[in-house]
Structures are given as structure tokens and as C-alpha cells.
Amino acid sequence: MDKIRMNTPLVEIDGDEMTRVLWQWVKDILITPYVDLKTEYYDLSLENRDATDDKVTVEAAEACLRLGVGVKCATITPNAQRVEEFGLKKMWASPNATIRAKMDGTVFRAPVIVRGITPLVPGWKKPIVIARHAYGDVYKGVEMKAKGGKATLSCDGNTVTVFDFGGKEGILQAIHNTKASIESFARSCFNYALDTRNDLWFSTKDTISKTYDHTFKDIFQDIYDAEYKAKFEAAGIEYFYTLIDDAVARVMRSEGGFIWALKNYDGDVMSDMVATAFGSLAMMTSVLVSPTGAYEFEAAHGTVTRHYRKYQKGEETSTNSVATLFAWTGALKKRGELDGNKELAGFAERLEKATIDTIESGEMTKDLAGMFKLDGVSVKALNSKEFLEAIAKRL
Ligand code: NAP
Ligand code: MG
């Protein structure tokens, strides 16, 4: 059988621990036997980030912008314990934060849905994709304790009183955002909605925050009207703005099937709620989209250290590779679309279907086996490699 050809290489960003092991197995068992895989490879293992003074991370992000599509393995974000474990030169920044900043991107988190794993919200039938604005607000806030003075906010020659504490103690916080960042966020969301043919919801608290949150609302609306309205209408999808509390109520009552764009803090909180309600972190994929239309696909979970410790001791693990695998299929599909390579995109779709069919027929990793329930299907828990082999058989 001839292997499927690729026109343009993918940016392949390798990572750490258990996910690095799965990475190689996914490629060996499910991709390279069928695809003549072309990649530009960046090794973001913590050892190599340290050896290159983290230059490799910046180069990987630049490659994503240049080639348009990347796929990333989970990586360790070092803390004090990791600095000691790996004898690092310094506590390098989170690779995801570095790549996100470089690509000026928005992160979209989407669950993989299978029959048998029922969301905790029984009405949810289709994915709810969370788009989190990953810049500014409280994450770049400045704070202080007040001893009793009068707090003011000043900028560009204007000064307003925040609060006169009148001798009483209190606390203060100032936050900011930039027009450019909000515009990039808006364009990434509109592009992703068009790309996936999903409605886009956006929500803030503009009734209370009449300048700050209202500016988010206005920027989204202006960009929508000027650049996207006609395209949305042609694609048969909707842009819908509502207050955050109204959005929360509607999301709970909905059956899913839309993208929910959220400010930084709202997205942080809501993405954990939605991920948990859909069943498992191991089934949650994530894609970073730049406003220029470059894509970086990954799993939402980490390097699964606890399983890696067992693997290092030669023990068997039952680590779920679905999110990592869907990062690969997402990237291959996107590459296929951009290059007009139908065979490549079609292969990625068949691989996704084979994965879902495998789980729905009862073969899955342990994390899912515990919660799977489907009439007439008996559950068989497989180890990490057996699961990939079961998919290959079906493929
Ligand atoms: P984690 O790797 O997501 O794992 C936490 C726990 O969730 C695991 O111990 C496991 O539970 C379960 N789990 C996660 N993914 C799974 C999978 N694919 N299959 C089965 N179970 C899975 O989070 P962490 O242990 O907090 O972080 C480990 C390292 O990952 C850290 O160094 C962190 O910096 C890094 N990290 C990287 C990223 C990224 O690159 N995007 C994101 C988050 C964390 P059980 O042990 O109960 O089986
Ligand atoms: Mg969070």
C-alpha cells in the first residue's frame, strides 16, 4: 500500500514524561505506517530546553507561525522541585505561555465525545468549546493594601478617585488590557467559529463594568460587523453576545454545540467546570489559534507524571492517549485542508472515527472504564499500548 503523501511539514513539538512515551507510540502504531510523515521537529523536553536556554521553545513557536500548523506534546513547567530533579540552569517559563505569547493566540478547549461516557450535565449532547482570552486582567493586575488613604487611578493626565478609605484599612487592585490583544482575541474566535462551523457566544459583565467589559463587547461587535457578518451568514452560523450570568444559565440548559468565548478569569474558571462535566481531562483537546490563522494542537492535560514513574519502573500503565491522538489528527486534518490534500484530511477523520468506535465497542483505558456505561457493551480495560493497537486494528 502506498503511504499518504504530505505537501508541507507539520511542526512537531515533542515533550516530557508519559506523554513523550505516548507520542512515539501514537506515531509508530497509528501514523507512520499509513502516512509518509513530514515534520519539522523541535525537542521541548525539559533537558533540551535547559541545554538551549529555552531558545528551542521560541523557535518552535516561530515555526508554527511560519508553517501554519503545529502539534505539541505536553511538557513540564518547572517549579523548584523540577529545578533540583533536572539540575536546571534556571526555572524556565511555561512553554505554553511562551508559545501563546509569541503566537498572540487564543486557546480553544474542546472535549472528545463518545457514547457511553455521559456528561454530568445530562442535556449536553455536543461539545462546548471554551475560548479563553489569555492576556491581562487580574493575571497582570497590580494590588496593594491600603492603610486608610485616598486611592486614585491616573493615566494620560486624567485622574479619578477609586475610593477614599477615610482612615480605614482596605485592599486595592488595578487591572488592564490592550485594544490590540482584545482585537486578536476577537479575530481568533471569529476565525475558529467559521473554521469549525459552530455558533460563537461571548459574554462579559458589561452592565456593571461600563468601560472595561463594555470595551470587550464593543470591539467584538465592531469587528464582527466589519469583517465577519457576511461570512457568518454565508456559513449559516451565529454570533451571540449576552451577559455572563445569562450565558451561564443558558449553557446549563443547552445541548452544547457552540464556542463560548470568555475573558481571562471567566475562561480559567469555566474551562475547569466544563472539562470536569464532560468526563475526563484525558478526553480534552486544546488548540491555540493565532489571529493570522496559525494553529497549534495539543492535549489539555499534563505529562501524567504519576503514570511515568510506574513506566520508569517497568510497570504497565493504562494512560489514555485520546487527547494526544486528537492533537495529531487535528493537525493532520488542518494541514490537509490548507494544502488541499484530501487524502491526508480523510485519513485523520478515519483515525478519529476508529478511536471513537474502539471506545464505544468497549475497549478503552482504565480512566474511562470506570465511568463507561452503554447498553449491551461489556467493558475491557486495556493498557496504554493495547489501546493504540486496538485502534490500529479497527483502522
Ligand atoms: P496531569 O499530567 O494532567 O495529570 C494529573 C492526573 O490526571 C494524573 O495523575 C491522572 O490521574 C490524570 N490524567 C491526566 N491525563 C491523563 C491521561 N492521559 N490518562 C489517564 N489519566 C490522566 O497533571 P499534573 O500531574 O498536575 O502535572 C504533571 C506535569 O505536567 C507537571 O510538570 C506540569 O507542569 C505539566 N503540565 C503540562 C501541561 C501542558 O503541557 N499543556 C498542562 C498541565 C500540566 P491518576 O494519577 O489518578 O491516574
Ligand atoms: Mg483553571
mmCIF file of C-alpha atoms and ligand atoms in Angstrom, residues 109 132 139 265 267-272, ligand 2:
data_model
loop_
_atom_site.group_PDB
_atom_site.id
_atom_site.type_symbol
_atom_site.label_atom_id
_atom_site.label_comp_id
_atom_site.label_asym_id
_atom_site.label_seq_id
_atom_site.Cartn_x
_atom_site.Cartn_y
_atom_site.Cartn_z
ATOM 1 C CA ARG A 109 -10.546 23.646 24.579
ATOM 2 C CA ARG A 132 -10.214 31.815 26.897
ATOM 3 C CA TYR A 139 -3.386 37.899 35.753
ATOM 4 C CA TYR A 265 -10.648 34.806 34.566
ATOM 5 C CA GLY A 267 -12.339 31.209 30.934
ATOM 6 C CA ASP A 268 -9.963 29.904 33.606
ATOM 7 C CA VAL A 269 -12.858 29.005 35.902
ATOM 8 C CA MET A 270 -15.411 27.840 33.330
ATOM 9 C CA SER A 271 -12.958 25.628 31.422
ATOM 10 C CA ASP A 272 -12.345 23.539 34.555
HETATM 11 MG MG MG B 2 -8.139 26.925 35.908
#
